[in-house]
Amino acid sequence: MDLGNLGIQPNSDPNGSKDHVSHMALDIGGTLIKLVYFSRNCECSVEDKEDKPSNDSLLVSNDHKKFQLLKGSFHFAKFETSKINDCLEFIQCNQLHFSGCKHHGDPTNDKCIIKATGGGAHKYGDLFKEKLGICLDKEDEMDCLVAGANFLLKAVHEEAFTYINGQKEFLQIDHDDLYPYLLVNIGSGVSMIKVDGDSKFERVSGTNVGGGTFWGLGRLLTKCKTFDELLELSHQGNNRVIDMLVGDIYGGMDYAKIGLSSMTIASSFGKAISDNKELEDYKPEDISRSLLRMISNNIGQISYLNALRFGLKRIFFGGFFIRGHAYTMDTISVAVNFWSKGEAKALFLRHEGFLGALGAFVSYEKHGFDDLMVRQLVHQSPVSAQDGGYKIHGSQNGELKDNESIECSVYVS
Amino acid sequence: MDLGNLGIQPNSDPNGSKDHVSHMALDIGGTLIKLVYFSRNCECSVEDKEDKPSNDSLLVSNDHKKFQLLKGSFHFAKFETSKINDCLEFIQCNQLHFSGCKHHGDPTNDKCIIKATGGGAHKYGDLFKEKLGICLDKEDEMDCLVAGANFLLKAVHEEAFTYINGQKEFLQIDHDDLYPYLLVNIGSGVSMIKVDGDSKFERVSGTNVGGGTFWGLGRLLTKCKTFDELLELSHQGNNRVIDMLVGDIYGGMDYAKIGLSSMTIASSFGKAISDNKELEDYKPEDISRSLLRMISNNIGQISYLNALRFGLKRIFFGGFFIRGHAYTMDTISVAVNFWSKGEAKALFLRHEGFLGALGAFVSYEKHGFDDLMVRQLVHQSPVSAQDGGYKIHGSQNGELKDNESIECSVYVS
């Protein structure tokens, strides 16, 4: 996961001409730092675009204005929080730290402000100031998660999808029918937020069994060097080697009376109680698979129980734990479907890992930042996935790769 | 946990006279076999006991009968399911396998029937027949858990207690006010049952993160040889070494806005993501503590969410995972209190591990077994903790040790 060494040069294009980085925002979590920035590669197009009436309350409506079409890219990058120097180096190499205050001309100026969220925005504020001369402007973590999710769900085409029987199905959600929903952000830990409107939400629950648990326990048990390696291993694993199934207890039979098939997991890691095997005797693949299933299923169950409390039918799962990983999404989907008896639905987000960072990004607008470059993204027209605006064109297959930049067109006033 | 070797001689008293074993019942789970039997040591007292009107619907009321007072003991034993031969040997040594059909005189007779529940009653039926010539009469697991819990809550003095800030407080529950409640049985896996009446219940949920997960993962991570050793280790452990706390992410600060103190666990095992430490670098004590806390807290949370669904204020926790262990009970209590904001209460049962076995035991009655010895326990008077009957006198300090026998008096018709 040493992404700082990937040598990404996001603000140079194939022709060697410099893109203009206009913003950067950070989400510094317990395990990962997520970084989002926008770069424009031309600003030649000016379109006369008339505002249409919009129900999109995220953005203020302006009547009959000229809008400039900026073409550019959203860029995404992540780093391990424990290797924060890689992140600092990446920012410095790519001169992203000037993006917040370019017009001042002085990179050491205190007014060089970068929006940041996550606990690390508090913890590492001094480090960013010392090393890069930038001031992290702290945004509340839950505010940013919700703002990021709402932004994606409203502005991005084919953002949300279900994952059932190995099949992705994209859902275009009507803005009028978006709320309420449950947002489950699976980072190191898990937050569960009931979202009732653009800035109307409540963190109703959470669990400390999250991505940090998968990676922490997984490292101890398998000696994997990276989170992705651990995830990859789970592909080839068989959880039945370590999990105790209903059939293991019932001599191969179902416990039909209460609807448990012989293949249902009765006890995760329950077979490891056997005296005959030590840790070394288990394949890391099987351990990874059991662990992934245990944690995904547990999160799915607790999420559903919370959705049930508030009568929420849609549960959006975000956070870097999922990583577009088929088995994770499948387990969560099956768990939500099983416990809700088909009543609730698990939905996933293509930009799952960047909710907080995107939320910090859009918060530049909220605070009416007096920076020209910021205004370009702030005073944009009412946007929707249909009529342009903040539309992000993803890659063809709907998969988001690490550090992939996404071409986009942004209308600004 | 090799209890078969403890050399318990339950059916001999200090004077060398044989006690009369009248019943045995088994609960054969994925990890443990629980065994309960009653032995009487005298049957001299005959009391003229008049039935009082009773609301206790567990037992049929009989008017104006003579009742015989049997003095004896309930005995409890447990064995690892993987060492089932220890259990068979124990039964044979103590001639418990004759208890179900003593009057037939022929121990190999097919009619030698022992009540048994748990998945193993299905899986090991043939083994019991082959080795001991006894036929396991299978009782449904959920039926038995509920019957066992109701039996204990109605008949046993000082059975249920709360555990708050290290203090046990016994609750005598009014029979009229017992239902509804949530029964959470933590065995290898966890079952959550809404109990509305004597035989009126529904398994509403469960989780595969249970006692088997604690012991299975614990064995792999610590190389402990027994469950009790692993539990014991957790006493001296410090979970903060491995768990990622809110303060670790927020630079020592609380995340006060959403009510999370800096000491709250954000991610169980989240600190183990660090590259600098391998499994060997962590103390088994700390691992055990983190694991116990993760699992207890998770069970407490899911239990509360299910209690909330059905408006249940009381949650009784049973199953062999708890083992009267202070830290486990404390974590579960704190979790239920935290998530319910003080609205719901965690209650524990002194005979927590033997619900299923006791339920199988009392099921002899339900089926009107035509065995004299059985009838002695079947047609007893309506009982309560106040007026004798199935009263079980526990040891002074309210702790139940493994294999401890409990003196009791039983009125029989």
Coordinates of C-alpha atoms in Angstrom, one line a residue, chain B residues 120-398:
Chain B
G120 CA -24.5 -33.3 19.0
A121 CA -27.6 -35.2 20.1
H122 CA -28.1 -35.8 16.4
K123 CA -24.5 -36.2 15.5
Y124 CA -23.4 -38.6 18.3
G125 CA -26.6 -40.6 18.7
D126 CA -25.0 -43.7 17.2
L127 CA -21.9 -43.4 19.4
F128 CA -23.9 -43.3 22.6
K129 CA -25.9 -46.3 21.5
E130 CA -22.8 -48.3 20.5
K131 CA -20.7 -47.4 23.5
L132 CA -23.2 -47.2 26.3
G133 CA -26.3 -48.8 24.9
I134 CA -28.4 -45.7 25.5
C135 CA -30.7 -44.1 23.2
L136 CA -30.5 -40.3 23.0
D137 CA -34.0 -38.9 22.9
K138 CA -33.5 -35.7 21.0
E139 CA -35.1 -32.5 22.2
D140 CA -35.1 -29.3 20.2
E141 CA -32.3 -27.0 21.2
M142 CA -34.3 -23.8 21.4
D143 CA -37.1 -25.5 23.4
C144 CA -34.5 -26.7 25.9
L145 CA -32.8 -23.3 26.3
V146 CA -36.1 -21.6 27.0
A147 CA -37.3 -24.4 29.3
G148 CA -34.0 -24.4 31.2
A149 CA -34.1 -20.6 31.6
N150 CA -37.7 -20.5 32.6
F151 CA -37.1 -23.3 35.1
L152 CA -34.1 -21.5 36.7
L153 CA -35.8 -18.1 36.8
K154 CA -38.9 -19.5 38.4
A155 CA -37.6 -22.2 40.7
V156 CA -34.2 -21.1 41.8
H157 CA -33.5 -18.5 44.5
E158 CA -30.9 -15.9 43.5
E159 CA -30.5 -17.1 40.0
A160 CA -30.5 -13.9 38.1
F161 CA -28.2 -10.9 38.8
T162 CA -27.0 -7.7 37.3
Y163 CA -23.3 -7.0 37.2
I164 CA -22.5 -3.3 37.4
N165 CA -19.1 -1.8 38.4
G166 CA -17.9 -5.1 39.7
Q167 CA -20.9 -5.6 41.9
K168 CA -23.3 -8.5 41.6
E169 CA -26.9 -7.7 42.6
F170 CA -29.3 -10.6 42.7
L171 CA -32.8 -10.0 41.4
Q172 CA -35.8 -12.0 42.5
I173 CA -38.1 -11.9 39.6
D174 CA -41.8 -11.9 40.2
H175 CA -43.3 -14.8 38.1
D176 CA -46.1 -12.5 37.0
D177 CA -43.5 -10.1 35.6
L178 CA -41.1 -12.5 34.0
Y179 CA -42.3 -12.3 30.4
P180 CA -41.4 -11.1 27.8
Y181 CA -37.6 -11.2 27.9
L182 CA -34.7 -11.7 25.5
L183 CA -32.7 -14.8 26.1
V184 CA -29.2 -14.7 24.7
N185 CA -27.4 -18.0 24.8
I186 CA -23.7 -17.7 24.1
G187 CA -22.3 -21.0 23.2
S188 CA -20.0 -21.6 20.2
G189 CA -22.4 -19.4 18.3
V190 CA -25.1 -17.2 19.8
S191 CA -28.8 -17.6 19.7
M192 CA -31.2 -14.7 20.6
I193 CA -34.7 -15.8 21.6
K194 CA -37.7 -13.7 22.4
V195 CA -39.5 -15.5 25.2
D196 CA -43.1 -14.6 25.7
G197 CA -44.3 -17.5 27.9
D198 CA -43.5 -21.0 29.1
S199 CA -43.4 -22.6 25.7
K200 CA -44.0 -19.5 23.7
F201 CA -40.9 -18.1 22.1
E202 CA -39.2 -17.3 18.8
R203 CA -35.5 -17.3 17.9
V204 CA -35.3 -13.8 16.5
S205 CA -31.6 -13.5 15.8
G206 CA -28.2 -14.7 16.6
T207 CA -24.6 -14.2 15.6
N208 CA -21.7 -16.5 14.5
V209 CA -19.3 -14.4 16.6
G210 CA -19.5 -16.3 19.9
G211 CA -17.6 -18.4 22.3
G212 CA -16.2 -20.6 19.6
T213 CA -14.8 -17.5 17.9
F214 CA -13.2 -16.3 21.2
W215 CA -11.6 -19.7 21.9
G216 CA -10.8 -20.5 18.2
L217 CA -9.1 -17.1 17.4
G218 CA -7.6 -17.1 20.9
R219 CA -6.0 -20.4 20.4
L220 CA -4.5 -19.4 17.1
L221 CA -3.2 -16.1 18.5
T222 CA -1.9 -17.1 21.9
K223 CA -1.3 -20.9 21.8
C224 CA -3.3 -21.2 25.1
K225 CA -4.2 -24.8 25.8
T226 CA -7.5 -24.3 27.4
F227 CA -10.4 -21.9 27.2
D228 CA -10.1 -21.2 30.9
E229 CA -6.4 -20.4 30.5
L230 CA -7.3 -17.9 27.8
L231 CA -9.9 -16.3 30.0
E232 CA -7.5 -16.2 32.9
L233 CA -4.9 -14.4 30.8
S234 CA -7.3 -11.7 29.9
H235 CA -7.3 -10.6 33.6
Q236 CA -3.8 -9.2 33.3
G237 CA -4.2 -7.9 29.8
N238 CA -4.5 -4.3 28.5
N239 CA -6.6 -4.1 25.4
R240 CA -5.2 -0.6 24.6
V241 CA -2.0 -2.1 23.4
I242 CA -3.8 -3.6 20.3
D243 CA -7.1 -1.8 20.0
M244 CA -7.2 1.5 18.1
L245 CA -8.9 4.0 20.4
V246 CA -10.6 7.2 19.3
G247 CA -7.8 9.1 21.0
D248 CA -5.2 7.2 18.9
I249 CA -6.9 8.6 15.8
Y250 CA -7.8 12.1 17.2
G251 CA -4.4 12.7 18.7
G252 CA -5.5 12.0 22.3
M253 CA -8.7 14.0 22.0
D254 CA -12.3 12.9 22.4
Y255 CA -14.6 13.0 19.4
A256 CA -17.0 14.8 21.7
K257 CA -19.5 15.9 19.1
I258 CA -20.8 12.4 18.7
G259 CA -20.2 11.3 22.3
L260 CA -17.1 9.2 21.8
S261 CA -14.4 9.7 24.4
S262 CA -10.8 9.3 23.6
M263 CA -10.8 5.9 25.4
T264 CA -13.6 4.4 23.2
I265 CA -12.4 1.6 21.0
A266 CA -12.6 2.8 17.4
S267 CA -11.3 -0.4 15.9
S268 CA -10.6 -3.7 17.7
F269 CA -7.2 -5.0 16.9
G270 CA -6.7 -1.8 14.8
K271 CA -3.3 -1.1 16.3
A272 CA -2.0 -4.4 15.0
I273 CA -1.9 -2.9 11.4
S274 CA 1.4 -1.5 12.3
D275 CA 4.3 -2.8 10.4
N276 CA 6.6 -2.8 13.3
K277 CA 5.2 -5.6 15.3
E278 CA 4.5 -9.2 14.7
L279 CA 2.3 -11.6 16.5
E280 CA 5.2 -12.6 18.8
D281 CA 5.7 -9.1 19.9
Y282 CA 2.3 -8.9 21.5
K283 CA 1.6 -10.3 25.0
P284 CA -1.0 -13.1 24.9
E285 CA -2.6 -11.3 27.9
D286 CA -3.3 -8.2 25.8
I287 CA -4.6 -10.3 22.8
S288 CA -6.9 -12.2 25.1
R289 CA -8.3 -9.0 26.6
S290 CA -8.9 -7.4 23.2
L291 CA -10.6 -10.5 21.9
L292 CA -12.8 -10.9 24.9
R293 CA -13.8 -7.3 24.8
M294 CA -14.5 -7.3 21.1
I295 CA -16.7 -10.3 21.2
S296 CA -18.5 -9.4 24.5
N297 CA -19.2 -5.9 23.3
N298 CA -20.4 -7.1 19.9
I299 CA -22.8 -9.6 21.5
G300 CA -24.0 -6.9 23.9
Q301 CA -24.7 -4.6 21.0
I302 CA -26.6 -7.0 18.8
S303 CA -28.6 -8.3 21.8
Y304 CA -29.6 -4.8 22.6
L305 CA -30.7 -4.0 19.0
N306 CA -32.8 -7.1 19.1
A307 CA -34.3 -6.3 22.5
L308 CA -35.2 -2.8 21.1
R309 CA -37.0 -4.3 18.1
F310 CA -39.5 -6.0 20.4
G311 CA -39.5 -3.5 23.3
L312 CA -37.8 -5.9 25.7
K313 CA -36.2 -4.3 28.7
R314 CA -34.6 -7.4 30.2
I315 CA -31.9 -9.4 28.5
F316 CA -30.8 -12.6 30.1
F317 CA -27.4 -13.8 29.1
G318 CA -26.6 -17.5 29.3
G319 CA -24.2 -20.0 27.8
F320 CA -20.8 -21.3 28.7
F321 CA -18.9 -18.4 27.2
I322 CA -19.5 -16.2 30.2
R323 CA -18.3 -18.5 32.9
G324 CA -19.1 -16.0 35.6
H325 CA -16.1 -14.0 34.3
A326 CA -16.1 -10.5 35.7
Y327 CA -14.6 -8.8 32.6
T328 CA -17.0 -10.5 30.2
M329 CA -20.1 -9.6 32.3
D330 CA -18.8 -6.1 32.8
T331 CA -18.3 -5.6 29.0
I332 CA -21.7 -7.0 28.1
S333 CA -23.3 -4.8 30.8
V334 CA -21.6 -1.7 29.7
A335 CA -22.4 -2.4 26.0
V336 CA -26.1 -2.9 26.8
N337 CA -26.2 0.2 29.0
F338 CA -24.2 2.3 26.4
W339 CA -26.3 1.4 23.4
S340 CA -29.6 1.5 25.2
K341 CA -28.7 4.7 27.0
G342 CA -29.6 3.0 30.2
E343 CA -33.0 1.8 29.0
A344 CA -32.2 -2.0 28.9
K345 CA -30.5 -4.1 31.4
A346 CA -28.1 -7.1 31.1
L347 CA -28.9 -9.9 33.5
F348 CA -26.8 -13.0 34.1
L349 CA -27.7 -16.4 35.3
R350 CA -25.8 -18.4 37.9
H351 CA -26.3 -21.6 36.0
E352 CA -25.7 -19.9 32.7
G353 CA -23.9 -22.8 31.0
F354 CA -26.6 -25.4 31.7
L355 CA -29.7 -23.9 30.3
G356 CA -30.0 -26.5 27.5
A357 CA -29.1 -29.4 29.7
L358 CA -31.6 -28.4 32.4
G359 CA -34.2 -27.9 29.7
A360 CA -33.6 -31.4 28.5
F361 CA -33.8 -32.5 32.1
V362 CA -37.2 -31.0 32.7
S363 CA -38.5 -32.3 29.3
Y364 CA -38.8 -35.7 30.9
E365 CA -41.9 -34.3 32.5
K366 CA -43.3 -32.8 29.3
H367 CA -43.3 -36.2 27.6
G368 CA -45.0 -38.0 30.5
F369 CA -42.2 -40.6 30.7
D370 CA -43.5 -43.8 32.2
D371 CA -40.6 -44.3 34.6
L372 CA -41.1 -44.2 38.3
M373 CA -37.9 -42.4 38.9
V374 CA -38.8 -39.8 36.4
R375 CA -42.2 -39.3 37.9
Q376 CA -40.7 -38.4 41.2
L377 CA -39.5 -35.2 39.6
V378 CA -42.4 -34.8 37.3
H379 CA -45.5 -34.6 39.3
Q380 CA -44.2 -32.2 41.9
S381 CA -46.2 -29.5 43.4
P382 CA -46.3 -26.1 42.0
V383 CA -43.0 -24.6 43.0
S384 CA -41.5 -21.3 43.6
A385 CA -38.3 -20.2 45.1
Q386 CA -40.2 -19.2 48.2
D387 CA -42.1 -22.4 48.9
G388 CA -39.6 -25.1 48.4
G389 CA -40.2 -27.4 45.5
Y390 CA -37.4 -27.4 43.0
K391 CA -35.4 -25.1 45.1
I392 CA -31.7 -25.3 44.5
H393 CA -29.6 -24.0 47.3
G394 CA -26.4 -22.7 45.7
S395 CA -23.1 -22.2 47.5
Q396 CA -22.9 -19.2 49.8
N397 CA -21.2 -16.7 47.5
G398 CA -23.4 -17.2 44.6

